mmCIF file of C-alpha atoms in Angstrom:
data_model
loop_
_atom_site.group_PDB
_atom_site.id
_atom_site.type_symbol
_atom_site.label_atom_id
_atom_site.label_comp_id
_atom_site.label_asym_id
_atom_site.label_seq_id
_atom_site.Cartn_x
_atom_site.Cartn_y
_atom_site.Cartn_z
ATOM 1 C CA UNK A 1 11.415 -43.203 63.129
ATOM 2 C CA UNK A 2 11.232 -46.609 62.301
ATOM 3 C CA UNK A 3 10.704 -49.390 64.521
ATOM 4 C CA UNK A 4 13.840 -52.445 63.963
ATOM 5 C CA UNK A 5 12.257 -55.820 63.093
ATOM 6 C CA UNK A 6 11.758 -58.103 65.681
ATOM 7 C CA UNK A 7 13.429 -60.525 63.205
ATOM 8 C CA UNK A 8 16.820 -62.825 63.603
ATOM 9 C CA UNK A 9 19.527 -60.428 61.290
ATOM 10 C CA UNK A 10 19.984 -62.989 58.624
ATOM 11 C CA UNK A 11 15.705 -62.739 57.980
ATOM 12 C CA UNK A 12 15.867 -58.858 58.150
ATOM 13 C CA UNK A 13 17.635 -58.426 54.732
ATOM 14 C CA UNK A 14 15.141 -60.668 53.335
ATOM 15 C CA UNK A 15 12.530 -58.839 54.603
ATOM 16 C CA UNK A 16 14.384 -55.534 52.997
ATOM 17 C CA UNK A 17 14.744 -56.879 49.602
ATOM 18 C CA UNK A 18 10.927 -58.758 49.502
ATOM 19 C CA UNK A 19 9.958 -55.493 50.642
ATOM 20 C CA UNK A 20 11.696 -53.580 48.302
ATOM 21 C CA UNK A 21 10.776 -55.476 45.366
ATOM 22 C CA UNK A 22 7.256 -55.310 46.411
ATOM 23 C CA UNK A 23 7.778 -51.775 46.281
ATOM 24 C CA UNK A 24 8.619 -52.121 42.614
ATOM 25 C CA UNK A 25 5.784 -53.884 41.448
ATOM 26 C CA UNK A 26 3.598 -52.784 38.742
ATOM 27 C CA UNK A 27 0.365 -53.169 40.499
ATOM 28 C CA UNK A 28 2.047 -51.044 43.685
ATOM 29 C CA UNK A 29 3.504 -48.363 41.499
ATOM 30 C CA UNK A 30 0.293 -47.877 39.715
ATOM 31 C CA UNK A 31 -2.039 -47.561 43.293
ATOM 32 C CA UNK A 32 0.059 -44.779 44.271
ATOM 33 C CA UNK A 33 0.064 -43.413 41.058
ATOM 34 C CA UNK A 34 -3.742 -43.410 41.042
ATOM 35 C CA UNK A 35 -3.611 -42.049 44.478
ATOM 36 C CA UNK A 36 -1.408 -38.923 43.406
ATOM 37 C CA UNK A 37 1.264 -39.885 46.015
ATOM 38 C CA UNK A 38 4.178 -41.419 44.079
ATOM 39 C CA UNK A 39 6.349 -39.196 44.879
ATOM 40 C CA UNK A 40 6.438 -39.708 48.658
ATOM 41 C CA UNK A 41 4.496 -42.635 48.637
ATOM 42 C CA UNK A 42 7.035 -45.104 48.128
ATOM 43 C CA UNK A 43 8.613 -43.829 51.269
ATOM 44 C CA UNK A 44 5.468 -43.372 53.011
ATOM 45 C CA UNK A 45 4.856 -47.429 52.169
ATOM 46 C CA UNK A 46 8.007 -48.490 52.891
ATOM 47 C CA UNK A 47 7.547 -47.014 57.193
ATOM 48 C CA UNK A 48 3.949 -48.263 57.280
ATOM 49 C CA UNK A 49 5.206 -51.691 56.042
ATOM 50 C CA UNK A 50 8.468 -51.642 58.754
ATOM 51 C CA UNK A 51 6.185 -50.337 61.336
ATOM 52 C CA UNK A 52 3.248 -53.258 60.347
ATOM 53 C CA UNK A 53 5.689 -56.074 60.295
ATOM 54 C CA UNK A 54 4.332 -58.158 62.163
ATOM 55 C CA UNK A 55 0.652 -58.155 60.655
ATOM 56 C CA UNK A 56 2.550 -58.611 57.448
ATOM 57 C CA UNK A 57 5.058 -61.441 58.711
ATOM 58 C CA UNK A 58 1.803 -63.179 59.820
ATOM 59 C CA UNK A 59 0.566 -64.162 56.535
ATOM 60 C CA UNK A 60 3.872 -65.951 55.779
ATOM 61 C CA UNK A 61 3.946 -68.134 59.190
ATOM 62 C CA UNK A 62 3.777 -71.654 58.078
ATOM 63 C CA UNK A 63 6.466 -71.125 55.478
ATOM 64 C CA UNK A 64 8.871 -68.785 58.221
ATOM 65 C CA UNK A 65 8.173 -71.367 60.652
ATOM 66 C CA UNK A 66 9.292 -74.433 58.879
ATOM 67 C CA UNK A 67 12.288 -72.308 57.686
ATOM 68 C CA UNK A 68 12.918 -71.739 61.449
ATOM 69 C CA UNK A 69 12.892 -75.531 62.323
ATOM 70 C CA UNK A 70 15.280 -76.461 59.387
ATOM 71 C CA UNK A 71 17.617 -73.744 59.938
ATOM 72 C CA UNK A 72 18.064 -74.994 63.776
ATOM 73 C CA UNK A 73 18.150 -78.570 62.820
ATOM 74 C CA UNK A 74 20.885 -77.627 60.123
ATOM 75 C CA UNK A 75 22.774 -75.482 62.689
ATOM 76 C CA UNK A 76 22.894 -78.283 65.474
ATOM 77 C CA UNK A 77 23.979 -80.606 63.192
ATOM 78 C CA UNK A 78 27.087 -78.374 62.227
ATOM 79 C CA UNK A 79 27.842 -77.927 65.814
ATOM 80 C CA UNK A 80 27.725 -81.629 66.617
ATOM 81 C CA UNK A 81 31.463 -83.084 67.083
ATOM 82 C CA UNK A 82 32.498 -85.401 64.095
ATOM 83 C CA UNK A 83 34.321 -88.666 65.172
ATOM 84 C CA UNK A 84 36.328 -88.744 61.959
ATOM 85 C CA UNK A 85 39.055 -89.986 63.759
ATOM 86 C CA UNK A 86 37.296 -93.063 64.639
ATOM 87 C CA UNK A 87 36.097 -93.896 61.429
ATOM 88 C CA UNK A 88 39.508 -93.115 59.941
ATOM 89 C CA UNK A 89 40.786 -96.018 62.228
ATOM 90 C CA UNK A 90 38.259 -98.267 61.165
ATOM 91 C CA UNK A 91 38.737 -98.164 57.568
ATOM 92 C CA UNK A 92 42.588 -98.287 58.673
ATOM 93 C CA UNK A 93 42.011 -101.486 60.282
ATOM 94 C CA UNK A 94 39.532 -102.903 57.372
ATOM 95 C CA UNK A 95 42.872 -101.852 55.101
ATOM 96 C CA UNK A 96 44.903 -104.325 56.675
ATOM 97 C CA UNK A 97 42.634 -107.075 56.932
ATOM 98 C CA UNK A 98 42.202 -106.481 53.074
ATOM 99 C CA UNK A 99 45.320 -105.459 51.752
ATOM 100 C CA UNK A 100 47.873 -106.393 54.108
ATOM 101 C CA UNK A 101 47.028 -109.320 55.941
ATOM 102 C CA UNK A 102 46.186 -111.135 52.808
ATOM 103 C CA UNK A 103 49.697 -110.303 51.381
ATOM 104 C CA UNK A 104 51.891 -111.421 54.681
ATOM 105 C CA UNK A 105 49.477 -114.770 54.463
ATOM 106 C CA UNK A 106 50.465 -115.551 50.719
ATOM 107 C CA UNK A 107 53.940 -114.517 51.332
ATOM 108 C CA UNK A 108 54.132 -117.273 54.384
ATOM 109 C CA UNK A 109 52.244 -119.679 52.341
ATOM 110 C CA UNK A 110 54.108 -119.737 49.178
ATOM 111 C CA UNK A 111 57.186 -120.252 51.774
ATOM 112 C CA UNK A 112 55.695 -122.924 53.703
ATOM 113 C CA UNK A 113 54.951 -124.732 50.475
ATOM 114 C CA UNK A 114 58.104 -124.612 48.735
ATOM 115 C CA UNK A 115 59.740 -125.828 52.478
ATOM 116 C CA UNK A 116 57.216 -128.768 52.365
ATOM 117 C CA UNK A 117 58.254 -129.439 49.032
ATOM 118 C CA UNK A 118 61.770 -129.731 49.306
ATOM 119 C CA UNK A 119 61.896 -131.697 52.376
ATOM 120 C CA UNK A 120 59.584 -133.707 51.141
ATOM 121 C CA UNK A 121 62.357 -134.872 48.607
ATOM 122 C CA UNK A 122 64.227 -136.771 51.880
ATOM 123 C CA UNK A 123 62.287 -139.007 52.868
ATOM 124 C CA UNK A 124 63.487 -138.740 56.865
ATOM 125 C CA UNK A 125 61.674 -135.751 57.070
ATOM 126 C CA UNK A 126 58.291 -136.258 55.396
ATOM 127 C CA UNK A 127 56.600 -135.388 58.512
ATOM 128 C CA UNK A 128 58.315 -132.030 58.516
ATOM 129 C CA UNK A 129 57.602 -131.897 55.136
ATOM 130 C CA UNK A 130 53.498 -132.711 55.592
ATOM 131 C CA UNK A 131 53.383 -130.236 58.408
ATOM 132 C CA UNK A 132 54.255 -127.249 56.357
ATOM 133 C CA UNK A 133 52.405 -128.091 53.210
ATOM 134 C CA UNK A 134 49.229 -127.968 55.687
ATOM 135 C CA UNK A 135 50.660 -125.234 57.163
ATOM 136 C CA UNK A 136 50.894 -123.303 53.474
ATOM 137 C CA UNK A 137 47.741 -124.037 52.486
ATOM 138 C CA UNK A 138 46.367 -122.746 55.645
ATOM 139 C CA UNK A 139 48.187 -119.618 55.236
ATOM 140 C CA UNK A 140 46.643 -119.529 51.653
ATOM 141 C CA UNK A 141 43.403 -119.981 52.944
ATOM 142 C CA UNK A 142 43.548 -117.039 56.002
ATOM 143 C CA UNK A 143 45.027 -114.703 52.977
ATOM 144 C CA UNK A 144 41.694 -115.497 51.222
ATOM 145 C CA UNK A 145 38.925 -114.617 54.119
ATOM 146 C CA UNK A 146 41.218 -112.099 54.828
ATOM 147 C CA UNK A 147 41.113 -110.408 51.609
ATOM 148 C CA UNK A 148 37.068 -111.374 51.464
ATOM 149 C CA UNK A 149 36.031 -109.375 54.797
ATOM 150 C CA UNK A 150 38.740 -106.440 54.799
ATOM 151 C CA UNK A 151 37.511 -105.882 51.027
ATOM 152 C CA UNK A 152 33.832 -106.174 52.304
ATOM 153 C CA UNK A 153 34.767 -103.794 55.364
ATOM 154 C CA UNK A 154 36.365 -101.264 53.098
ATOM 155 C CA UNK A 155 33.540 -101.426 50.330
ATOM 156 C CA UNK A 156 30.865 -100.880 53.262
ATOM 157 C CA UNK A 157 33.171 -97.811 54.897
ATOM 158 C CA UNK A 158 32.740 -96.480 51.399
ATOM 159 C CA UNK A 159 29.043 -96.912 50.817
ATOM 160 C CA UNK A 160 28.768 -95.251 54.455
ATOM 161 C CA UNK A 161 30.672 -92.414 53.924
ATOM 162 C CA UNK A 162 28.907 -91.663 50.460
ATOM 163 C CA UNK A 163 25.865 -91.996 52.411
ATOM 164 C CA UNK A 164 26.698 -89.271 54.494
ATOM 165 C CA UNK A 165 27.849 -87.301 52.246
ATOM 166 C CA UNK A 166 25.017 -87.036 50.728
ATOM 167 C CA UNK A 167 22.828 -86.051 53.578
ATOM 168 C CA UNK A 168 25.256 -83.210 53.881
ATOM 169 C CA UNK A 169 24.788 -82.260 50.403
ATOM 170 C CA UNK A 170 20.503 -82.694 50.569
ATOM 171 C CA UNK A 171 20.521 -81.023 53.553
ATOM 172 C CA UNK A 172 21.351 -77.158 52.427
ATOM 173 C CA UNK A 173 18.964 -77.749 49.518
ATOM 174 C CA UNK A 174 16.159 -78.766 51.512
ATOM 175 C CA UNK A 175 17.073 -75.291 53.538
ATOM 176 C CA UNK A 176 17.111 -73.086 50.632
ATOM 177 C CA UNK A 177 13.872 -74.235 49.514
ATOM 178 C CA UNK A 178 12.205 -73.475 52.530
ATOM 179 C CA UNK A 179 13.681 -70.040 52.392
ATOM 180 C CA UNK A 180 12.566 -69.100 48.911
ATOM 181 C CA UNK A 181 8.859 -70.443 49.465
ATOM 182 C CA UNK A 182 9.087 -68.589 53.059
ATOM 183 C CA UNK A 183 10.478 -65.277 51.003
ATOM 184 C CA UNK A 184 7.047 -65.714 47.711
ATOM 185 C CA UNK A 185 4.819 -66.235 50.679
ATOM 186 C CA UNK A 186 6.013 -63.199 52.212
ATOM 187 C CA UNK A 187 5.943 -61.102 48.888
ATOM 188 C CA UNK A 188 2.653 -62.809 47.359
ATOM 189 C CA UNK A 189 0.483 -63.159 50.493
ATOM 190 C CA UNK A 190 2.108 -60.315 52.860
ATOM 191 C CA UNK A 191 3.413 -57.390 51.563
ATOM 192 C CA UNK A 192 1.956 -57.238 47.940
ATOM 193 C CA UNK A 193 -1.584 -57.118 49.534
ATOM 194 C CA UNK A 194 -0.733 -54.908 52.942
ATOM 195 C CA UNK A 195 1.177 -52.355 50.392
ATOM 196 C CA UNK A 196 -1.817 -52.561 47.645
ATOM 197 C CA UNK A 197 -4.624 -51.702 50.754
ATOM 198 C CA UNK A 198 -2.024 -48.698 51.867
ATOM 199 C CA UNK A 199 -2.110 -46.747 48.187
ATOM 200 C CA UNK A 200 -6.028 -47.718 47.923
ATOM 201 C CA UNK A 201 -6.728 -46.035 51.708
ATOM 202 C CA UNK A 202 -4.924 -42.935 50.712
ATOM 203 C CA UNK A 203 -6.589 -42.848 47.268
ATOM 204 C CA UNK A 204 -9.961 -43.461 48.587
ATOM 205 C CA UNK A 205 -8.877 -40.756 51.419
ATOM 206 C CA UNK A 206 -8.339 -38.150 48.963
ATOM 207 C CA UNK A 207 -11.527 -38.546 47.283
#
C-alpha cells in the first residue's frame, strides 16, 4: 500500500503529474523495456517512487524551499486587512481641495469683483468698494493653490495606487516561477534519475 506524501495537498498533485510524466519519458520507458518489466514496471516505479519521496523531494530542496517562502509571504499578504476605506477618504478630500474648493473660490471671487466694481462707481463707498476687490482677488488666488495641491494630491493618490497595483500583479508571477523551476528540478534532478537507477537495478538483477 502506498505511503501518502508528507507534502501540503496543493504540492501533492504536482508531485503526481512530475511523476507521471517522468514515467513517460523516453529514457524511462526504454530502461524498463531493456529490463523486460514494462508491463508491470511502470506500476512497480510509480510505488517505489511514492514510497522514496522523500530521497527524491531532496534533490529539489532549494527550489521547494524558496517556493515555500513565497507562497507564505503571498498568503499573509492576502490575509492582511486593506484600509481602502481610508485611502478612499483621502483622495475624497484631495477631490475637493482640487475640484471643488477651487470652483466655490472663483465663484466668490468673480462676485466680490463685480461688487467692488460697481460700488466703486459711487464714490461714498470706495472703501467698500476696495475691500472687496482685495477680497476677489484673494478668493482668486485660494482657488489657484487650491486647484495646485488638490490636483498634486490626486495625481500622487494615483501614482500610489498604480504602484500597488502593480506589486499585486508582480507578485503571482514571481510565485509561479518559483513553482515551475521547483516542479523541472523535481523532474530533471529527482525523479528522472531515482526512476532511471530503479529499471537499471532490476535489469542488472535479472542478469
Amino acid at each position: 500500500m502506498d505511503r501518502p506524501l508528507r507534502l501540503p495537498q496543493q504540492d501533492r498533485a504536482d508531485f503526481e503529474t512530475e511523476l507521471g510524466r517522468a514515467l513517460s519519458a523516453p529514457q524511462v520507458r526504454a530502461a524498463l523495456r531493456a529490463s523486460g518489466d514494462e508491463v508491470h514496471g511502470v506500476e512497480r516505479l510509480r510505488r517505489t517512487a511514492r514510497e522514496s519521496a522523500e530521497f527524491v523531494l531532496a534533490a529539489a530542496a532549494p527550489e521547494y524551499e524558496r517556493y515555500v517562502v513565497l507562497r507564505a509571504d503571498a498568503d499573509a499578504v492576502a490575509r492582511l486587512p486593506v484600509d481602502a476605506p481610508s485611502r478612499d477618504r483621502a483622495s475624497g478630500w484631495w477631490g475637493v481641495l482640487g475640484l471643488v474648493v477651487p470652483v466655490i473660490a472663483v465663484g466668490a471671487a468673480l462676485i466680490f469683483l463685480v461688487l467692488g466694481a460697481l460700488l466703486g462707481l459711487a464714490e461714498d463707498l470706495e472703501v467698500l468698494s476696495r475691500a472687496l476687490v482685495d477680497a476677489g482677488w484673494v478668493s482668486a488666488g485660494a482657488a489657484a493653490v487650491s486647484l495646485l495641491v488638490g490636483g498634486a494630491g490626486l495625481l500622487g493618490t494615483a501614482r500610489s495606487k498604480r504602484a500597488e497595483a502593480g506589486e499585486v500583479a508582480g507578485g503571482p508571477d514571481e510565485l509561479v516561477l518559483a513553482r515551475e523551476a521547483w516542479r523541472s528540478a523535481l523532474a530533471e534532478r529527482g525523479l528522472l534519475p531515482y526512476l532511471l537507477a530503479q529499471a537499471s537495478a532490476v535489469d542488472g538483477r535479472r542478469r
